Coordinates of C-alpha atoms in Angstrom, one line a residue:
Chain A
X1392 CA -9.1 -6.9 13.3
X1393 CA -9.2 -3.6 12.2
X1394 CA -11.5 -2.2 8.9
X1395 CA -11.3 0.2 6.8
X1396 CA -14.2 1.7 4.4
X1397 CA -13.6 3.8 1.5
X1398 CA -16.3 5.9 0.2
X1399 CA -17.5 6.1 -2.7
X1400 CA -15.9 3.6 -4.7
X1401 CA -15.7 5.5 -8.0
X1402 CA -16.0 9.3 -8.8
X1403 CA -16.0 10.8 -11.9
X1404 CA -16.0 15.0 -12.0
X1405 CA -15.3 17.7 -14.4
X1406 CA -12.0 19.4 -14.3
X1407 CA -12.6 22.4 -12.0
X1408 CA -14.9 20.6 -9.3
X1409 CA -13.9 20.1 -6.2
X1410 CA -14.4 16.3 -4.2
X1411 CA -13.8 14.3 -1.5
X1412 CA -13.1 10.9 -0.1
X1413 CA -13.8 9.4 2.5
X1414 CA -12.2 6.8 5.1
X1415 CA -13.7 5.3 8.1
X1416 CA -12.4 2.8 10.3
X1417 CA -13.7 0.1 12.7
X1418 CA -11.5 1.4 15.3
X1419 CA -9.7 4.1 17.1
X1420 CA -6.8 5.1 14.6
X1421 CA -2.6 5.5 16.0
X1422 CA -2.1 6.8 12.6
X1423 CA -3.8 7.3 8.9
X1424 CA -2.2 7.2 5.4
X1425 CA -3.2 8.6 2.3
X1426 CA -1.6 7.4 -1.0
X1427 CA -2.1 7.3 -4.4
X1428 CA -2.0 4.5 -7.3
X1429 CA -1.9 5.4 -10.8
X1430 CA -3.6 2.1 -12.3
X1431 CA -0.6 -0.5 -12.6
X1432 CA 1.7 0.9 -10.5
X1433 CA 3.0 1.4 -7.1
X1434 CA 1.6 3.4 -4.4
X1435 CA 3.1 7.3 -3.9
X1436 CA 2.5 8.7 -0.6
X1437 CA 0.5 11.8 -0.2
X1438 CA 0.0 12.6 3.8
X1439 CA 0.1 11.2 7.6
X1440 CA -2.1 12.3 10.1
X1441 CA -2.0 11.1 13.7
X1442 CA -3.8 13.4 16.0
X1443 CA -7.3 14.1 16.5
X1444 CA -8.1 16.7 14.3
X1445 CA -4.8 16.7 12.7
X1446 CA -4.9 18.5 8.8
X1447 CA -2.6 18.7 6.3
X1448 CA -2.3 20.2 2.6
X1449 CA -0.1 19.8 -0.4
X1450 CA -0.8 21.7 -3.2
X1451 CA -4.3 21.3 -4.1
X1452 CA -5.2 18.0 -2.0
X1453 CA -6.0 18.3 2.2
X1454 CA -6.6 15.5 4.2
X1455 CA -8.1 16.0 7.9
X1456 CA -8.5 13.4 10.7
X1457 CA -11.5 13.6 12.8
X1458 CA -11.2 14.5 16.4
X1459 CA -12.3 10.7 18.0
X1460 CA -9.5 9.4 15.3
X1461 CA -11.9 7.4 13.7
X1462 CA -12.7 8.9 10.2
X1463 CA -10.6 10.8 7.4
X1464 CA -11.2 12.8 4.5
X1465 CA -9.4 13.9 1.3
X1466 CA -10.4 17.0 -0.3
X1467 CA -9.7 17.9 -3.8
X1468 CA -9.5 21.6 -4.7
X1469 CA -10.4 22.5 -8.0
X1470 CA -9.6 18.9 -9.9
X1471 CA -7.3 18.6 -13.0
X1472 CA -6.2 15.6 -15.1
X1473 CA -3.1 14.8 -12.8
X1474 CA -5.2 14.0 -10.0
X1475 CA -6.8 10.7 -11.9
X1476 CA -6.2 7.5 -10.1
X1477 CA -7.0 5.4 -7.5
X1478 CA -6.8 7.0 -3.6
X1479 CA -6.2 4.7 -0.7
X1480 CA -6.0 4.7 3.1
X1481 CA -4.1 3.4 5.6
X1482 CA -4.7 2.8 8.9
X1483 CA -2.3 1.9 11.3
X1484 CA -4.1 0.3 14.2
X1485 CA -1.4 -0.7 16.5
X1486 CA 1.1 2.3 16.9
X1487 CA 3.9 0.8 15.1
X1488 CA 3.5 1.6 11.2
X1489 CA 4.6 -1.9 11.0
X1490 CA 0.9 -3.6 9.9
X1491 CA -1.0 -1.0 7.8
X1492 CA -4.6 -2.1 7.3
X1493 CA -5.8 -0.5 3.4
X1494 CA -9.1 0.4 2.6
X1495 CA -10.2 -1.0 -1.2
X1496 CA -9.5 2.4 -2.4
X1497 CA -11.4 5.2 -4.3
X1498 CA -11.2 5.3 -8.6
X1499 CA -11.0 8.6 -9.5
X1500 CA -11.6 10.0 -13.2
X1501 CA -11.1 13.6 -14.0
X1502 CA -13.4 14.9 -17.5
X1503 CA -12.0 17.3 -19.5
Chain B
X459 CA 15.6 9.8 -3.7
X460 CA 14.1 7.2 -1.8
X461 CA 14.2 4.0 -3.9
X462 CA 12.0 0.5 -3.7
X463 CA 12.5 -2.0 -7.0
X464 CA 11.4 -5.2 -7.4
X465 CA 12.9 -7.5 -10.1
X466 CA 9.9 -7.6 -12.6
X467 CA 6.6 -5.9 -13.6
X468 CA 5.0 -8.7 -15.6
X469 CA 5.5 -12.6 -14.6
X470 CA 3.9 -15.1 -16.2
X471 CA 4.7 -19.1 -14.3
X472 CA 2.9 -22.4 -14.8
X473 CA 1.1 -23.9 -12.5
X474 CA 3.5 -25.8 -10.0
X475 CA 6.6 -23.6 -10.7
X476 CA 8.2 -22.2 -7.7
X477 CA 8.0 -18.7 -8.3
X478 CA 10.8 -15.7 -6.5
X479 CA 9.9 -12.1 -6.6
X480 CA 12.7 -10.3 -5.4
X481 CA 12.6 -6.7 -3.6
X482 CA 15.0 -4.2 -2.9
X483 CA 15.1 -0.8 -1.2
X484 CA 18.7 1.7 -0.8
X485 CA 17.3 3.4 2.1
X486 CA 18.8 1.5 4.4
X487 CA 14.9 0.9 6.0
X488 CA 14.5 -1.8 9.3
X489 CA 11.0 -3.1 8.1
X490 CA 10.0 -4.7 4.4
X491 CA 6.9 -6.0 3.7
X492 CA 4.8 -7.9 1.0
X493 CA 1.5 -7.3 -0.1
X494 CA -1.0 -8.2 -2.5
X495 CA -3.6 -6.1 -4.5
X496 CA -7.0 -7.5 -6.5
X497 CA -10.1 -6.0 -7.4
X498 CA -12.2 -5.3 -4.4
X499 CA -10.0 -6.9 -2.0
X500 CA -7.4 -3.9 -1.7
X501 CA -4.0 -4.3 -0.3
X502 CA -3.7 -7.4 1.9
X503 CA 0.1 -8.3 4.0
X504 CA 1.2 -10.8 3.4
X505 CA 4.8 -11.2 5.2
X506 CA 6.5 -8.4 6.9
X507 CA 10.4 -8.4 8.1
X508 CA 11.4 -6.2 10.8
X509 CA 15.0 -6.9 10.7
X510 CA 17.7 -9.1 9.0
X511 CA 16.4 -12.7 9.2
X512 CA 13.1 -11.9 10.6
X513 CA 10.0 -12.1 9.2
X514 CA 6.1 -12.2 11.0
X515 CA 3.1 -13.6 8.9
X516 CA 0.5 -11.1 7.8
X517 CA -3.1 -11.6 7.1
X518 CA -2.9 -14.0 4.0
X519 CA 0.6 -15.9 4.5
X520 CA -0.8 -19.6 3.4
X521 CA 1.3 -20.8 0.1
X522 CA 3.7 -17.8 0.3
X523 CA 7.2 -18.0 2.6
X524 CA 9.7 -15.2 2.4
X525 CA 13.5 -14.9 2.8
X526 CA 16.0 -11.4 4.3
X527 CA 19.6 -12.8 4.0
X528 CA 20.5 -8.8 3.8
X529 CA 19.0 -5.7 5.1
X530 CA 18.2 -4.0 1.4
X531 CA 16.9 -7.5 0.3
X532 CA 13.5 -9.4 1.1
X533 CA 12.2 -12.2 -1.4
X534 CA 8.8 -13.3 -1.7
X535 CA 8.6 -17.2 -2.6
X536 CA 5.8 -18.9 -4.1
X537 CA 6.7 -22.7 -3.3
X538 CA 3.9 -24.5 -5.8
X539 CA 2.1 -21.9 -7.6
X540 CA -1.6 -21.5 -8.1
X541 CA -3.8 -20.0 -10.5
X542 CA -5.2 -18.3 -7.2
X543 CA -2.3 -16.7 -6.6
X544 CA -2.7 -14.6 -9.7
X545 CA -2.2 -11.0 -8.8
X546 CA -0.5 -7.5 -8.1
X547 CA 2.4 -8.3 -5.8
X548 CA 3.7 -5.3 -3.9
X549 CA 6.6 -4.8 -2.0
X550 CA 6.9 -1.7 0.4
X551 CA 9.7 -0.6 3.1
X552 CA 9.8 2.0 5.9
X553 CA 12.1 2.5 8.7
X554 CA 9.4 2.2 11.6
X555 CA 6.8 4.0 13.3
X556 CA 5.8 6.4 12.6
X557 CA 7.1 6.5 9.4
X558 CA 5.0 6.4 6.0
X559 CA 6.0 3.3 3.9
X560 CA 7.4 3.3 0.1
X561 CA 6.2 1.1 -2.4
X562 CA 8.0 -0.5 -5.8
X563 CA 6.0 -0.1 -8.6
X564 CA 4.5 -4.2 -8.4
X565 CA 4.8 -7.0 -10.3
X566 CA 2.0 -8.5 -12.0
X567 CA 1.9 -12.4 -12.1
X568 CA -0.3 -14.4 -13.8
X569 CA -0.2 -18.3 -12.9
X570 CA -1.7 -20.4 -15.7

């Protein structure tokens, strides 16, 4: 079965600083999600990549898939309050969406 | 705007009770699925329906059945419940590959 690693498990930075999460996965990936959970909630989606190499941006947050389809990263540009919450990936190993595989997720905490 | 509900945030049952969480999505989506979230664990599937009627086990389905009697609907039934089963419960939707799934905003049970 398919595993995914999130790295690291808790950040805290100072508003302004940029960061960035990590996702790796046991094997090759048909697609990768990137969501966010505000602690309680739901998940909101942010971006899906599905090609090697593959990067998006909204606003201030870019995610990239790595060319062998077998790692992702988020990058946060300049960090502000809003972004506080907990990041996870999705991996979807079998080409359907249908079973998504979630990492444990990345705690973020933004300092004033 | 793409809506997913579910019939409560907070739950509290007995040990024993049968226990329905009830879903729904107005985006007229193919596939609904059930998940659960704890500390550390990170989202695990627990049912998924691909279509009126249908329904596949996930990766945790022991004590847990589910029900679709309509598209927009998909219950999540807890036939004796256990304090183990104390958790986030998340319900998500999505209308197939490779399409990102949406997520209602969980209910948290507690079984005591």
């Amino acid at each position: 079965s398919q595993e995914l690693e999130q790295s690291p498990q808790s950040l805290i930075v100072q508003e302004g600083k940029n960061l960035t999460i990590n996702c790796t996965s046991s094997k090759t990936l048909y697609g990768l999600y990137w969501y966010k959970q505000k602690y309680g909630e739901g998940l909101i989606f942010l971006m899906m990549l599905q090609k090697g190499g593959e990067e998006k941006s909204h606003e201030k947050i870019t995610a990239k898939l790595d060319e062998k389809k077998q790692q992702s990263s988020l990058h946060i540009t300049a960090s502000q309050p809003s972004h506080a919450g907990i990041y996870l990936c999705g991996a979807d190993g079998t080409g359907t969406a249908s079973k998504l595989t979630f990492g444990t997720g990345t705690r973020l905490q933004v300092t004033l | 705007d793409v809506k997913v509900t579910q019939s409560s945030r907070y739950l509290v049952k007995r040990t024993g009770e049968k226990v329905f969480l009830e879903c729904v999505q107005d985006m007229d989506h193919e596939n609904m699925f059930w998940y659960r979230q704890d500390p550390g664990l990170g989202l695990r599937l627990i049912y998924f329906s691909y279509d009126v009627k249908m329904k596949e086990k996930g990766d945790i389905p022991e004590g847990y059945s589910v029900s679709r009697e309509k598209k927009e609907r998909f219950s999540l039934i807890l036939e004796s419940a256990s304090t183990n089963q104390t958790s986030m419960y998340l319900c998500a939707s999505n209308q197939g590959q490779p399409h990102e799934q949406f997520f209602g905003p969980g209910t948290r049970l507690t079984v005591l």
